[in-house]
Each structure stands twice: as structure tokens, then as C-alpha cells.
């Protein structure tokens, strides 16, 4: 049974508060997780709550402190996440970037000592809602090989941007630097399906179609070989090196590492103040025009229409607004398990 | 016979001046083309000179004016390229971004009414030489399909970044948003080799291994499907929409369009002032440490060592510095044809 966005958000908020999060942190995190669910990005929505509440209860994710700016200038800030939830630090960082971009045109915020960002597309969406172009990215413990490596070298290092439009929803891309997410390899294995030979490499660094090797004896392949590997290194540079955050193997796996300790993720956020540079209405008309042009492009047999990045998500979002979010079974199971673990009520729709 | 960097640069400069470029524009462009040749990126070095001199002589690339800032703020500038050579506008834009980032921390420069950028890696390298992280990108007339399209939707939209290091050369990635460059498809066709089925699509939008279809009856495939397509749209947004430049089909093909007219390319440049955010020496040590860690990663059979983006180019650069640039036959042929066309001396080494 679909659950309304507000009801779902309230449940997430209340569960986080029950686990020990302060109401401000809970509200920010509920917004982010609920937005991901409303996009249909269920792998990065309230399914994550179980891991988050565990870290909050154990103290690895703190809610007695706020993220804080430790160094800033007119168009940048470096932010100590203070081991708060990634959504708390990420939201603060993107808000700070937006504020600074309002003054100077463009701003960068780097975050260190943070945690898992969740759906990284949440943050550029904040920028787009403020009529800005937004970019967000984060580093993570390695799971992606480099071309020619036997083992993982960089994290999936998610990257996202959003561009505000007029009549259309904002352009919104949210992607990792691996060919596919690890979850797709898991799913193929569960279904007994073989996988294409550009998804993972085995422990010898050879491409393999055997999904059962992942993750114990395999690493994800980088998107398009050296290109995805090189872009992953850019994300490591902007979200790890420039922010002063931990890098690669010095980051902890947020789901499996000791929940009482920090994970030390890094992240980077950019905001571009469109209105400072262009007439905002004309800009949005041009974005709409570009989207229209793409929509009108002739398509191959079996393809009804081309889409721009984010359209699937915004279409599902509109459906969620209109008739609620239809949480899949795995999300409901995770929410129930979370509720039982923290001794909180199960969600109504289960 | 290898030619020294200085001798090569002087030749390029003199040819540009002979064709009508003013000495400042010629010097900037010679630097850029010679740097690309010294990296071994011969597709984007002095081989381009023939097309550039043709546009200068016909008036489509102007050298009687300079690029100019038409709107700026503390951390951004919009620049009218005034139809100068892309290297002239791009270099001015990156210099402007570096200057502004020195004051505020981070800066963006958007360029409209520009031309072909050449090797886009040239511009972030300027930032790295100023101890900054640099990013550059540009749009172009469509040659890359979207997943499901019959025709090209976006340009190859090159993207590059560079990160300054300490004992190591700067990290430097220079890539297009297609799986491979069109030149690789040409080369496969000339050699009679089949191509992988993720390089091009035919006029029905179907993946094909028939390289002879390109470019008349085929479009390049985007890197990794929707990911490369989505990143291409980001580049269109930052270098076309935000800069106020022309988009997609409103850009002219710089090599084939009327050389007497402007091409209206757009471009975007970002500079991140590392020293404003981190202790510069410590930052560079961390970059070196990350590169060392990658070098020490166990490699698959047949792979001696992992490299980070740019290492091939910097190794060839060092060889060019030490013993000159060994221009391949196709570059020499292009230089000879250029020299004959503009009635200038042929290069000494031919």
C-alpha cells in the first residue's frame, strides 16, 4: 500500500529521533531519504535507515554536535562534518555553497570527517531549487579496480549535478564511477544470471562474467576503463584531497565497520549562481529548449522517446506526490528490521 | 628527426603570424599546440594548424580583437571569445579563473563565441602550474548519440582536470564523452579492422561493428551509455547554457564549416586555489602519497604498473624536453600542406 510522502518522512524522522538523533538532524536526513524513495531510488532511501540508526545508537554518527566551518573565504568553505550523518554534513555544505555563490557567483565546499552521503542527487537538487546549478560528489572505501589492477583502487565515488529548468524538471544526473553498482552484481547472482564482462574483475584482475565472486573475490570495473578511473580520481581529489578528508583505504565502510567509530568520508559541493551570470528566465527557456530538442530526436526501433538525466526520477517523484510511495518489499523488510532493532514501531504500511 | 620544443614552437608561431595572427595570439596558440605535441597527443597538436590558419586567413577566426569579459563577479566571469582562436579565448579564460581564484578561492569562467579548444588538457595544466586544481571543458557540434537515439545529440564535449603534485607530475585527465574518439573509428576502417559494438551506432540507432559507416551514416556512442550521455549534458550546461554560448547544432564544425564565419563554441573553466584551503606542501605530499599508493597496487598478469591519469603524457613530455618531439608522418604531412597552402616555409625536419 503506498505511503504518503509526509507520512513516510514523519516515520523516518521519528525513528531517527528515537535512535538518538536530534530533531534538526533527523529532519534533514528524513528529507533526503524520503526524496530518494520518492524518486524510486530505493537503494538509497529509507532502506539505509537501519545502518544509520545503528551508527547513531553506537555513537559513530554523532548528533550532539553540528558540522562546522573550519576555514573559509569568499567562494569556499572547508567543513568538519564532526562525524554527523552524511546527510547532515552534506546538506549544511550545500547550503553554505549556495549562500556563498549568492554573494560571489560560484562556490565550493569541501567536507571531511563525514559519513555516507546517501543519494548524492539530493544535494544538487537543493541548488536547482535555489535557481543554481549544483554539483556534489563523495569518496568512499575502494571497491572499484583501475584498468590493470588486481584489487580495488578507488571507491565508487558517486557524482551528481543538477540544472534548473523552466517548464521541465531540473536536469539531474546521479551516477557512480563503476560500470554498474555493486547491487546489480548481487541481483544478477541472486537470479542466477550471468553478467557482462565489463562489470567486475576477479582477484587476478581479469574480467569475469561470474557474479558469485563479488564482493569477496572481485572488484567492480571502472566506467569505460581509464575514463571512469580518471574521473574517480578527480572525485577523490575534490572530495578527499582538497577537503582534507581521508582517502581510499583510510575510509571505513559505513555499513560494516564498527558503528561506534567515525567513517571519515569526504565530499565536495559546488553551486553556480545562474542569476548572477544570465537572465534567469532566458536561461531556463534555453534549458527547456535543449530538453525539447532532445525529446524530438528520432529514436531507434522500440524506443518511444529520449530522456534527459533525471526524467525517470522526476516522473516517479510526481507519482509519489500524487499517490504516495509504493515501497518495495526489501525496503519494508529493512524498515521492519530497523524498527525491531531500535525497539520502535514498525511503519504503518507493513 | 626529432625537433626541439623551442624550434617547433617558433615554427608554429611564425606560421600563425604569417597567416595573419597577431604575435600574442600566435604565441599562446603555439604554446598550446606544442604542449599537446610534446605530450604525444598529436591529434590535437600542430596537426590542427592547417585548419586554424585557414580560418585566420578567411576571417572566421579573428586576431584583430581580444577576448573580453562582458560580465563578472568575485568568483566568475563570462567572456566573449570574439571569435578568436579557441586557444586564445581559453587561455584568457583560464588565466582569469586563476586570478579570481587567487582572491576568492574558487572561480568559474564561461566563454561564448569561441572556437575549437584544441587539447583541452592544456588549460587545467595552467592551473596546476599555479598550484591550483583546474578543470576545463567545451561543447561542440553533435557527433555522439544518446542511448536510444538514431542520430547524434551532443558533441564529444571534451573534459579535463589537473591536480598539482609534489615529486610527481600533476594528475591530468583529458577525455571526451564518447566511448572512443572518431579518429579511432577512422583508423580501424583504414586498417580494415572490425570495431567493438560499443563504439558507434548506425542510422537506425543500432550498435554496429562496421567502421566504414562512420561518420556519414553513424554516430559515436556515449561512454558507458546514460552516464557518458549525462556527463555530456553537464558539459553542455556549464560551457554552453551558463556561459551563454551556442548549443549543439548551432555550433559550426570548425574543420569543415565556412572558414570565413564564426563557429560559436562554448567552454567552461574552473580554478580551485589549493593554498587558500590547505597547506600547499602537505597537500602535495598527500597527492604524491595517493599516486604512490596506486603505483604499488598489485597488477594483473602482463601489466607492469598502474598509472594515474596523465603519466603517459608527462613521460612523453619529458622525452620531448630531453630529446625533442618526434612528429609522426601524418603531422608532418599536415604541416607541409599547411605551409604550401599559406605559402610559408615547410618545417625544417621534413
XYZ file of C-alpha atoms in Angstrom:
700
model
C 0.000 0.000 0.000
C 1.502 3.371 -0.991
C 2.506 5.684 1.835
C 2.211 9.451 1.528
C 5.432 11.435 1.332
C 4.615 13.346 4.509
C 3.725 10.211 6.432
C 6.904 8.484 5.272
C 9.031 11.491 6.142
C 7.496 11.668 9.603
C 8.183 7.996 10.194
C 11.848 8.349 9.178
C 12.201 11.445 11.327
C 10.631 9.806 14.365
C 12.747 6.664 14.007
C 15.911 8.759 13.840
C 14.896 10.766 16.913
C 14.037 7.548 18.718
C 17.539 6.277 17.878
C 19.071 9.407 19.390
C 19.307 11.924 16.578
C 18.416 15.496 17.428
C 15.268 16.740 15.659
C 17.130 19.038 13.264
C 19.440 16.273 12.099
C 16.502 13.884 11.894
C 14.502 16.327 9.758
C 17.331 16.910 7.289
C 18.029 13.197 6.981
C 14.339 12.321 6.633
C 14.032 14.872 3.821
C 16.972 13.317 1.988
C 15.941 9.672 2.407
C 12.321 10.412 1.556
C 13.323 12.328 -1.579
C 15.365 9.329 -2.754
C 12.409 6.996 -2.118
C 10.060 9.381 -3.924
C 12.402 9.265 -6.954
C 12.204 5.475 -6.837
C 15.889 5.345 -5.876
C 15.050 2.803 -3.189
C 18.627 1.551 -2.760
C 19.492 4.973 -1.330
C 16.314 5.890 0.523
C 14.861 4.759 3.825
C 16.461 1.349 3.314
C 19.600 2.995 4.684
C 17.880 3.856 7.959
C 18.826 0.589 9.604
C 22.531 1.277 9.174
C 22.156 4.938 10.126
C 20.221 4.299 13.353
C 22.800 1.667 14.290
C 25.623 4.173 13.932
C 23.689 6.841 15.819
C 22.945 4.495 18.703
C 26.552 3.274 18.841
C 27.951 6.802 18.691
C 29.841 6.535 15.406
C 27.423 9.042 13.908
C 27.070 11.921 16.326
C 24.027 14.093 16.795
C 25.170 16.119 19.813
C 27.290 18.343 17.560
C 26.832 20.119 14.242
C 29.110 20.281 11.220
C 31.253 23.401 11.376
C 33.225 25.607 9.028
C 36.912 25.446 9.902
C 38.297 27.586 7.070
C 36.534 29.745 4.543
C 36.894 32.519 2.029
C 34.526 34.406 -0.264
C 33.862 31.401 -2.505
C 34.865 28.350 -0.486
C 34.468 26.681 2.868
C 36.058 23.636 4.430
C 33.698 21.890 6.775
C 34.394 19.434 9.581
C 31.464 17.023 9.448
C 32.153 16.224 13.098
C 31.109 12.659 12.323
C 27.465 13.659 11.922
C 25.309 11.799 9.425
C 26.433 12.391 5.838
C 23.073 13.993 5.068
C 23.560 16.479 7.892
C 27.058 17.471 6.809
C 26.166 17.345 3.119
C 23.070 19.498 3.498
C 24.975 22.057 5.566
C 27.771 22.105 2.996
C 25.429 22.574 0.041
C 23.536 25.318 1.913
C 26.842 27.026 2.593
C 27.873 26.742 -1.064
C 24.538 28.227 -2.143
C 24.894 31.135 0.299
C 28.418 31.892 -0.847
C 27.511 31.559 -4.523
C 24.753 34.101 -3.922
C 27.473 36.580 -2.948
C 30.268 35.708 -5.374
C 28.734 33.690 -8.234
C 30.311 30.284 -7.641
C 31.358 28.422 -4.505
C 32.956 25.162 -3.406
C 32.521 23.458 -0.045
C 34.731 20.551 0.922
C 33.738 18.271 3.785
C 35.951 15.992 5.873
C 35.085 13.655 8.745
C 31.676 12.927 7.265
C 29.740 9.721 6.677
C 27.713 8.129 3.850
C 26.010 10.752 1.649
C 23.039 8.584 0.679
C 21.627 9.555 -2.715
C 24.122 12.163 -3.853
C 21.496 13.678 -6.188
C 19.759 15.164 -3.154
C 22.334 17.950 -2.831
C 22.406 19.382 -6.379
C 18.603 19.327 -6.194
C 18.871 21.837 -3.338
C 20.885 24.069 -5.643
C 18.413 23.690 -8.504
C 15.567 24.656 -6.143
C 17.543 27.825 -5.479
C 17.925 28.506 -9.217
C 21.532 27.387 -9.206
C 23.456 24.650 -10.953
C 24.680 22.239 -8.282
C 27.338 19.543 -8.242
C 28.024 17.046 -5.453
C 30.400 14.136 -5.095
C 31.967 11.983 -2.409
C 34.726 9.463 -1.880
C 34.414 6.042 -0.275
C 36.403 2.952 0.658
C 37.734 1.311 -2.531
C 35.522 -1.137 -4.404
C 36.425 -0.209 -7.998
C 39.507 -1.506 -9.821
C 41.728 0.537 -12.105
C 42.418 -0.834 -15.591
C 45.097 -3.472 -14.964
C 44.770 -3.709 -11.177
C 44.047 -6.914 -9.282
C 42.239 -5.128 -6.488
C 40.033 -2.136 -5.915
C 41.819 1.210 -6.062
C 39.107 3.846 -5.617
C 35.586 3.966 -4.218
C 32.501 4.088 -6.401
C 32.861 7.839 -5.793
C 29.357 8.997 -6.677
C 28.873 12.174 -8.682
C 25.770 14.241 -9.292
C 24.748 17.513 -10.875
C 21.503 19.352 -11.432
C 20.492 22.227 -13.707
C 17.308 24.214 -13.063
C 14.827 24.315 -15.942
C 11.595 26.234 -16.592
C 8.619 24.146 -17.640
C 10.660 20.969 -17.269
C 12.005 19.384 -14.100
C 15.667 20.101 -13.389
C 18.241 18.032 -15.249
C 19.576 15.615 -12.624
C 22.326 13.027 -13.028
C 23.394 10.771 -10.161
C 25.997 8.163 -11.039
C 28.892 6.168 -9.669
C 32.246 5.678 -11.393
C 31.828 1.919 -11.735
C 30.218 0.398 -14.842
C 27.314 -0.662 -12.622
C 26.502 -0.517 -8.913
C 27.522 -3.476 -6.773
C 23.846 -4.059 -6.081
C 23.324 -5.031 -9.721
C 26.028 -7.683 -9.428
C 24.346 -9.038 -6.272
C 20.969 -9.087 -8.006
C 22.340 -10.973 -11.023
C 23.880 -13.525 -8.702
C 20.629 -13.992 -6.783
C 18.758 -14.512 -10.048
C 21.478 -16.819 -11.348
C 22.066 -14.555 -14.355
C 25.492 -14.186 -15.994
C 26.813 -10.644 -16.160
C 28.520 -8.746 -18.988
C 32.305 -8.956 -18.886
C 32.753 -5.249 -18.167
C 31.131 -5.277 -14.714
C 33.730 -6.896 -12.430
C 37.272 -8.291 -12.361
C 38.340 -11.329 -10.353
C 41.235 -11.458 -7.906
C 43.672 -11.849 -10.798
C 42.415 -8.613 -12.303
C 40.728 -10.450 -15.167
C 37.256 -9.565 -16.427
C 34.750 -12.232 -15.434
C 31.057 -12.977 -16.018
C 30.796 -14.896 -12.702
C 28.728 -12.670 -10.449
C 29.124 -15.039 -7.473
C 32.704 -13.812 -6.993
C 31.531 -10.356 -5.910
C 32.340 -8.833 -3.484
C 34.659 -11.260 -1.670
C 36.764 -12.171 -4.682
C 36.106 -9.426 -7.177
C 36.184 -5.669 -7.658
C 33.888 -3.510 -9.772
C 35.220 -2.304 -13.109
C 35.528 1.422 -13.728
C 33.094 3.012 -16.175
C 34.654 2.892 -19.644
C 38.105 1.868 -18.404
C 40.573 4.686 -17.921
C 37.899 7.358 -18.259
C 35.833 6.273 -15.251
C 39.040 5.577 -13.342
C 40.297 9.067 -14.145
C 37.005 10.701 -13.164
C 37.029 8.704 -9.921
C 40.418 10.202 -9.185
C 39.019 13.692 -9.785
C 36.305 12.988 -7.224
C 38.936 11.696 -4.797
C 40.850 14.931 -5.397
C 37.992 17.367 -4.849
C 36.204 15.482 -2.067
C 39.245 13.968 -0.344
C 42.486 15.815 -1.083
C 41.173 19.376 -1.314
C 38.741 18.992 1.577
C 41.382 17.421 3.820
C 39.318 14.253 4.244
C 40.576 10.715 4.499
C 41.369 8.908 1.261
C 40.716 5.422 -0.162
C 41.562 2.711 2.404
C 41.534 5.175 5.304
C 37.758 5.484 4.903
C 35.629 2.958 6.786
C 32.765 1.014 5.203
C 29.753 2.716 6.738
C 27.588 -0.423 6.723
C 30.056 -2.935 8.118
C 32.710 -1.071 10.109
C 32.436 -0.638 13.897
C 29.326 1.549 14.322
C 30.919 3.245 17.328
C 33.649 4.866 15.225
C 33.697 7.573 12.547
C 33.932 6.597 8.862
C 35.843 9.692 7.719
C 34.202 10.113 4.325
C 34.954 13.213 2.262
C 32.642 15.146 -0.030
C 32.583 18.171 -2.304
C 29.800 20.553 -3.289
C 29.664 23.276 -5.915
C 26.989 25.884 -6.547
C 26.798 28.126 -9.631
C 24.516 31.128 -9.250
C 22.790 31.262 -12.626
C 21.079 34.600 -11.979
C 24.397 36.343 -11.381
C 25.543 35.353 -14.846
C 22.489 35.134 -17.076
C 18.942 36.409 -17.132
C 17.297 33.608 -15.179
C 14.159 33.364 -17.305
C 16.112 33.269 -20.546
C 18.436 30.679 -19.086
C 15.535 28.439 -18.118
C 13.997 28.866 -21.558
C 17.257 27.718 -23.100
C 17.382 24.677 -20.784
C 13.800 23.853 -21.763
C 14.699 24.294 -25.424
C 17.623 21.900 -25.142
C 15.432 19.314 -23.397
C 12.721 19.762 -26.050
C 15.309 19.310 -28.794
C 16.487 16.054 -27.219
C 12.887 14.869 -26.823
C 12.315 15.441 -30.529
C 15.374 13.467 -31.633
C 14.441 10.443 -33.825
C 14.652 7.242 -31.811
C 15.686 3.691 -32.610
C 13.040 0.978 -33.029
C 11.489 0.106 -29.689
C 12.434 3.419 -28.063
C 9.471 5.744 -27.642
C 11.322 8.877 -26.648
C 14.700 10.072 -25.482
C 15.014 11.293 -21.935
C 17.434 13.629 -20.261
C 19.072 12.706 -16.979
C 16.596 12.789 -14.103
C 13.349 12.458 -16.042
C 12.684 8.926 -14.828
C 13.246 10.096 -11.276
C 11.048 13.193 -11.582
C 8.250 11.204 -13.236
C 8.293 8.788 -10.320
C 8.502 11.739 -7.929
C 5.330 13.194 -9.420
C 3.629 9.835 -8.972
C 4.807 9.733 -5.353
C 3.415 13.218 -4.751
C 0.104 12.313 -6.369
C -0.496 8.869 -4.944
C 2.203 8.078 -2.405
C 5.352 5.994 -2.465
C 4.984 2.289 -3.149
C 7.854 0.929 -1.061
C 9.224 -2.365 -2.403
C 9.376 -5.450 -0.200
C 13.096 -5.195 0.516
C 12.701 -1.645 1.837
C 9.762 -2.635 4.041
C 11.742 -5.594 5.358
C 14.681 -3.324 6.145
C 12.407 -0.812 7.904
C 10.799 -3.571 9.967
C 14.206 -4.953 10.933
C 15.345 -1.446 11.848
C 12.222 -0.866 13.947
C 12.700 -4.122 15.792
C 16.386 -3.425 16.379
C 15.809 0.016 17.895
C 12.549 -1.048 19.566
C 10.423 1.403 17.632
C 7.050 0.938 15.989
C 7.040 -0.652 12.556
C 5.841 1.553 9.689
C 2.044 1.614 9.253
C 2.032 0.195 5.778
C 3.673 -3.090 6.695
C 64.196 13.521 -36.972
C 63.058 14.945 -33.625
C 62.517 18.680 -33.433
C 63.251 20.657 -30.275
C 60.291 22.061 -28.393
C 61.548 25.619 -28.860
C 62.144 25.182 -32.560
C 58.713 23.610 -33.033
C 57.023 26.350 -31.039
C 58.782 29.021 -33.092
C 57.674 27.387 -36.329
C 54.035 27.227 -35.212
C 54.193 30.825 -34.019
C 55.726 32.064 -37.249
C 53.232 30.178 -39.397
C 50.327 31.681 -37.438
C 51.773 35.175 -37.782
C 52.336 34.604 -41.482
C 48.665 33.606 -41.762
C 47.617 36.866 -40.097
C 47.538 36.156 -36.361
C 48.903 38.851 -34.104
C 52.073 37.800 -32.247
C 50.353 37.469 -28.834
C 47.670 35.197 -30.208
C 50.271 33.265 -32.157
C 52.419 32.770 -29.043
C 49.540 31.492 -26.914
C 48.373 29.128 -29.641
C 51.891 27.883 -30.356
C 52.339 27.116 -26.643
C 49.127 25.097 -26.585
C 49.729 23.148 -29.801
C 53.347 22.458 -28.926
C 52.405 21.238 -25.433
C 49.956 18.771 -26.986
C 52.627 17.533 -29.400
C 55.131 17.225 -26.562
C 52.614 15.010 -24.679
C 52.348 12.838 -27.783
C 48.736 13.979 -28.237
C 49.425 14.504 -31.928
C 45.757 14.532 -32.957
C 45.404 17.810 -31.059
C 48.781 19.436 -31.638
C 50.277 21.220 -34.627
C 48.276 18.973 -36.928
C 45.435 21.425 -36.265
C 47.438 24.321 -37.662
C 46.210 23.805 -41.205
C 42.596 24.331 -40.151
C 43.461 27.209 -37.853
C 45.481 29.154 -40.426
C 42.695 28.652 -42.934
C 40.160 30.205 -40.549
C 42.515 33.061 -39.700
C 43.133 33.858 -43.342
C 39.416 33.690 -44.192
C 38.455 35.839 -41.211
C 36.361 33.280 -39.296
C 38.980 33.303 -36.547
C 39.811 36.892 -35.732
C 43.124 38.190 -34.485
C 42.421 41.918 -34.632
C 40.456 41.728 -31.382
C 40.929 40.069 -27.989
C 38.505 38.050 -25.888
C 36.777 40.290 -23.381
C 34.949 39.976 -20.089
C 31.315 41.025 -20.519
C 30.049 40.211 -17.009
C 31.901 39.276 -13.885
C 31.747 38.968 -10.135
C 34.160 37.978 -7.388
C 34.331 34.336 -8.466
C 33.090 34.246 -12.049
C 33.480 35.869 -15.436
C 31.635 35.492 -18.691
C 33.885 36.039 -21.647
C 33.073 36.880 -25.252
C 35.675 34.986 -27.249
C 35.105 37.491 -30.052
C 35.667 34.630 -32.484
C 39.367 34.475 -31.680
C 41.144 31.118 -31.778
C 39.877 28.760 -29.076
C 43.352 28.689 -27.536
C 43.355 32.476 -27.234
C 39.938 32.633 -25.589
C 40.589 29.520 -23.494
C 43.920 30.711 -22.210
C 42.487 34.113 -21.307
C 39.564 32.436 -19.544
C 41.759 30.090 -17.525
C 44.084 32.967 -16.598
C 41.050 34.942 -15.456
C 39.772 31.978 -13.400
C 43.199 31.601 -11.769
C 43.345 35.313 -10.912
C 39.871 35.289 -9.412
C 40.516 32.058 -7.501
C 43.593 33.714 -6.019
C 41.251 36.284 -4.476
C 38.239 34.186 -3.532
C 39.333 30.521 -3.504
C 37.400 29.164 -6.478
C 36.329 30.667 -9.772
C 34.427 29.795 -12.926
C 34.839 31.395 -16.342
C 32.362 30.698 -19.121
C 33.230 31.515 -22.717
C 30.903 32.076 -25.646
C 31.637 32.863 -29.299
C 34.830 30.842 -29.188
C 36.340 28.235 -31.498
C 37.980 24.800 -31.180
C 39.854 24.416 -27.868
C 42.470 22.001 -29.186
C 43.792 19.698 -26.453
C 41.563 20.642 -23.525
C 44.218 19.368 -21.079
C 46.287 22.452 -21.841
C 44.100 24.682 -19.657
C 43.980 22.722 -16.367
C 47.743 22.372 -16.763
C 47.959 26.161 -16.470
C 46.095 25.907 -13.174
C 48.334 23.103 -11.895
C 51.402 25.210 -12.730
C 49.872 27.866 -10.494
C 49.353 25.351 -7.661
C 45.637 25.120 -8.349
C 43.297 22.339 -9.354
C 41.971 23.173 -12.801
C 39.005 21.935 -14.818
C 38.185 22.746 -18.444
C 35.504 21.586 -20.826
C 33.860 22.628 -24.070
C 30.845 21.891 -26.232
C 30.842 21.087 -29.935
C 28.540 20.229 -32.817
C 26.829 16.868 -32.128
C 28.611 13.662 -33.081
C 27.614 11.461 -30.113
C 24.291 9.613 -29.851
C 22.192 9.280 -26.710
C 21.133 5.782 -25.654
C 18.203 5.040 -27.980
C 18.722 7.870 -30.461
C 19.160 7.387 -34.198
C 21.354 10.436 -34.588
C 23.936 12.414 -32.682
C 22.560 14.506 -29.825
C 25.596 16.097 -28.172
C 29.189 16.864 -29.135
C 32.127 14.826 -27.905
C 32.260 17.583 -25.270
C 35.820 17.150 -24.017
C 36.560 17.380 -20.306
C 39.849 17.746 -18.491
C 41.170 18.321 -14.995
C 44.569 18.574 -13.398
C 45.776 18.357 -9.791
C 49.215 19.670 -8.811
C 51.520 17.147 -7.119
C 54.919 17.383 -5.409
C 57.562 14.937 -6.626
C 55.165 13.587 -9.250
C 53.826 15.330 -12.342
C 50.309 16.762 -11.973
C 47.406 14.367 -12.330
C 45.947 15.164 -15.765
C 42.888 13.652 -17.404
C 41.731 14.701 -20.873
C 38.791 12.777 -22.248
C 35.755 13.022 -24.500
C 32.274 11.775 -23.638
C 32.204 9.210 -26.453
C 33.421 5.641 -25.893
C 36.300 6.415 -28.235
C 37.349 9.339 -30.425
C 36.101 9.414 -34.004
C 39.729 9.150 -35.101
C 39.878 5.626 -33.717
C 36.902 4.605 -35.840
C 38.574 6.093 -38.935
C 41.812 4.285 -38.130
C 40.038 0.932 -37.709
C 38.335 1.442 -41.048
C 41.607 2.293 -42.781
C 43.207 -0.843 -41.349
C 40.138 -2.917 -42.226
C 39.666 -3.875 -38.571
C 36.222 -4.550 -37.070
C 35.350 -2.401 -34.058
C 33.714 -3.312 -30.739
C 29.946 -2.898 -30.740
C 30.016 -0.063 -28.204
C 31.836 2.460 -30.421
C 29.189 3.635 -32.929
C 25.525 3.302 -33.858
C 24.218 3.211 -37.414
C 21.481 5.437 -38.851
C 18.843 3.209 -37.243
C 20.389 3.779 -33.836
C 21.662 0.194 -33.673
C 25.128 -0.694 -32.409
C 27.339 -1.800 -35.289
C 30.870 -3.146 -35.761
C 31.081 -1.709 -39.306
C 33.542 1.166 -39.017
C 33.043 2.167 -42.665
C 29.691 3.719 -41.763
C 31.343 6.491 -39.756
C 30.861 9.420 -39.943
C 28.382 9.695 -42.846
C 25.999 7.019 -41.618
C 26.838 6.604 -37.964
C 27.211 8.461 -34.674
C 29.623 7.781 -31.824
C 28.235 6.005 -28.756
C 28.355 7.779 -25.400
C 30.802 6.479 -22.810
C 29.039 3.849 -20.716
C 25.574 4.638 -22.078
C 23.498 7.010 -19.982
C 26.456 8.012 -17.806
C 28.551 9.491 -20.606
C 25.407 10.988 -22.139
C 24.537 12.581 -18.779
C 28.047 13.924 -18.287
C 27.973 15.319 -21.820
C 24.836 17.212 -20.879
C 26.623 18.651 -17.814
C 29.376 19.923 -20.092
C 26.757 21.399 -22.428
C 25.210 23.083 -19.381
C 28.381 24.623 -17.946
C 30.080 25.505 -21.230
C 27.000 26.330 -23.293
C 23.968 27.225 -21.192
C 25.683 29.006 -18.299
C 28.230 30.782 -20.494
C 25.557 31.937 -22.937
C 27.251 30.144 -25.841
C 25.590 28.400 -28.743
C 24.383 24.846 -28.164
C 24.537 21.561 -30.107
C 23.519 22.084 -33.764
C 24.012 25.852 -33.560
C 27.761 25.264 -33.303
C 29.695 25.019 -36.572
C 32.202 22.257 -37.342
C 35.497 24.135 -37.102
C 37.240 21.991 -39.721
C 34.576 21.890 -42.409
C 32.283 24.920 -41.971
C 32.822 28.126 -43.931
C 36.202 29.401 -42.639
C 35.014 32.988 -43.021
C 32.395 32.608 -40.290
C 32.490 32.104 -36.524
C 31.924 28.617 -35.068
C 30.334 29.791 -31.780
C 31.825 27.152 -29.487
C 31.339 27.451 -25.733
C 33.715 26.475 -22.956
C 33.997 26.465 -19.177
C 36.982 26.767 -16.866
C 37.295 26.282 -13.115
C 40.230 27.006 -10.827
C 40.491 25.865 -7.191
C 43.153 27.685 -5.168
C 44.661 24.867 -3.124
C 46.813 27.162 -0.977
C 43.779 29.082 0.241
C 42.297 25.880 1.636
C 45.169 23.610 2.618
C 48.831 23.903 3.460
C 50.232 23.577 -0.050
C 53.193 21.360 0.839
C 51.050 18.963 2.852
C 48.508 18.859 0.041
C 51.171 17.944 -2.493
C 52.561 15.275 -0.172
C 49.078 13.758 0.053
C 48.732 13.817 -3.752
C 52.126 12.126 -4.034
C 51.075 9.582 -1.414
C 47.901 8.735 -3.312
C 49.853 8.316 -6.551
C 52.442 6.138 -4.758
C 49.667 4.004 -3.298
C 48.186 3.466 -6.767
C 51.628 2.640 -8.192
C 52.060 -0.033 -5.526
C 48.718 -1.724 -6.239
C 49.122 -5.352 -7.370
C 48.648 -5.644 -11.119
C 47.137 -8.263 -13.402
C 49.400 -10.519 -15.456
C 51.005 -8.574 -18.271
C 50.588 -5.196 -16.569
C 53.840 -3.838 -15.159
C 52.449 -0.963 -13.144
C 49.321 1.097 -12.690
C 49.387 4.667 -13.846
C 47.382 7.687 -12.851
C 45.850 9.937 -15.473
C 48.481 11.962 -17.299
C 51.519 9.824 -16.588
C 51.823 8.609 -20.170
C 51.631 12.194 -21.357
C 54.170 13.527 -18.851
C 56.597 10.692 -19.609
C 56.442 11.580 -23.277
C 56.724 15.256 -22.360
C 59.965 14.559 -20.509
C 61.274 12.703 -23.541
C 60.297 15.662 -25.731
C 62.144 18.043 -23.413
C 65.224 15.818 -23.355
C 65.479 14.828 -26.983
C 62.855 16.696 -28.976
C 59.480 15.787 -30.424
C 59.346 13.003 -32.974
C 56.456 14.190 -35.136
C 54.623 11.338 -36.872
C 54.242 11.264 -40.649
C 50.610 12.444 -40.657
C 51.527 15.564 -38.655
C 54.442 16.370 -40.942
C 52.203 15.895 -43.979
C 49.612 18.232 -42.452
C 52.279 20.842 -41.675
C 53.656 20.637 -45.213
C 50.166 21.005 -46.681
C 49.523 23.950 -44.377
C 52.823 25.585 -45.362
C 52.065 25.172 -49.051
C 48.537 26.498 -48.632
C 49.607 29.682 -46.829
C 52.807 29.995 -48.902
C 55.091 29.654 -45.909
C 58.301 27.654 -45.480
C 57.882 23.973 -44.665
C 59.170 22.864 -41.245
C 62.919 22.102 -41.200
C 62.561 18.497 -40.214
C 60.600 17.437 -43.254
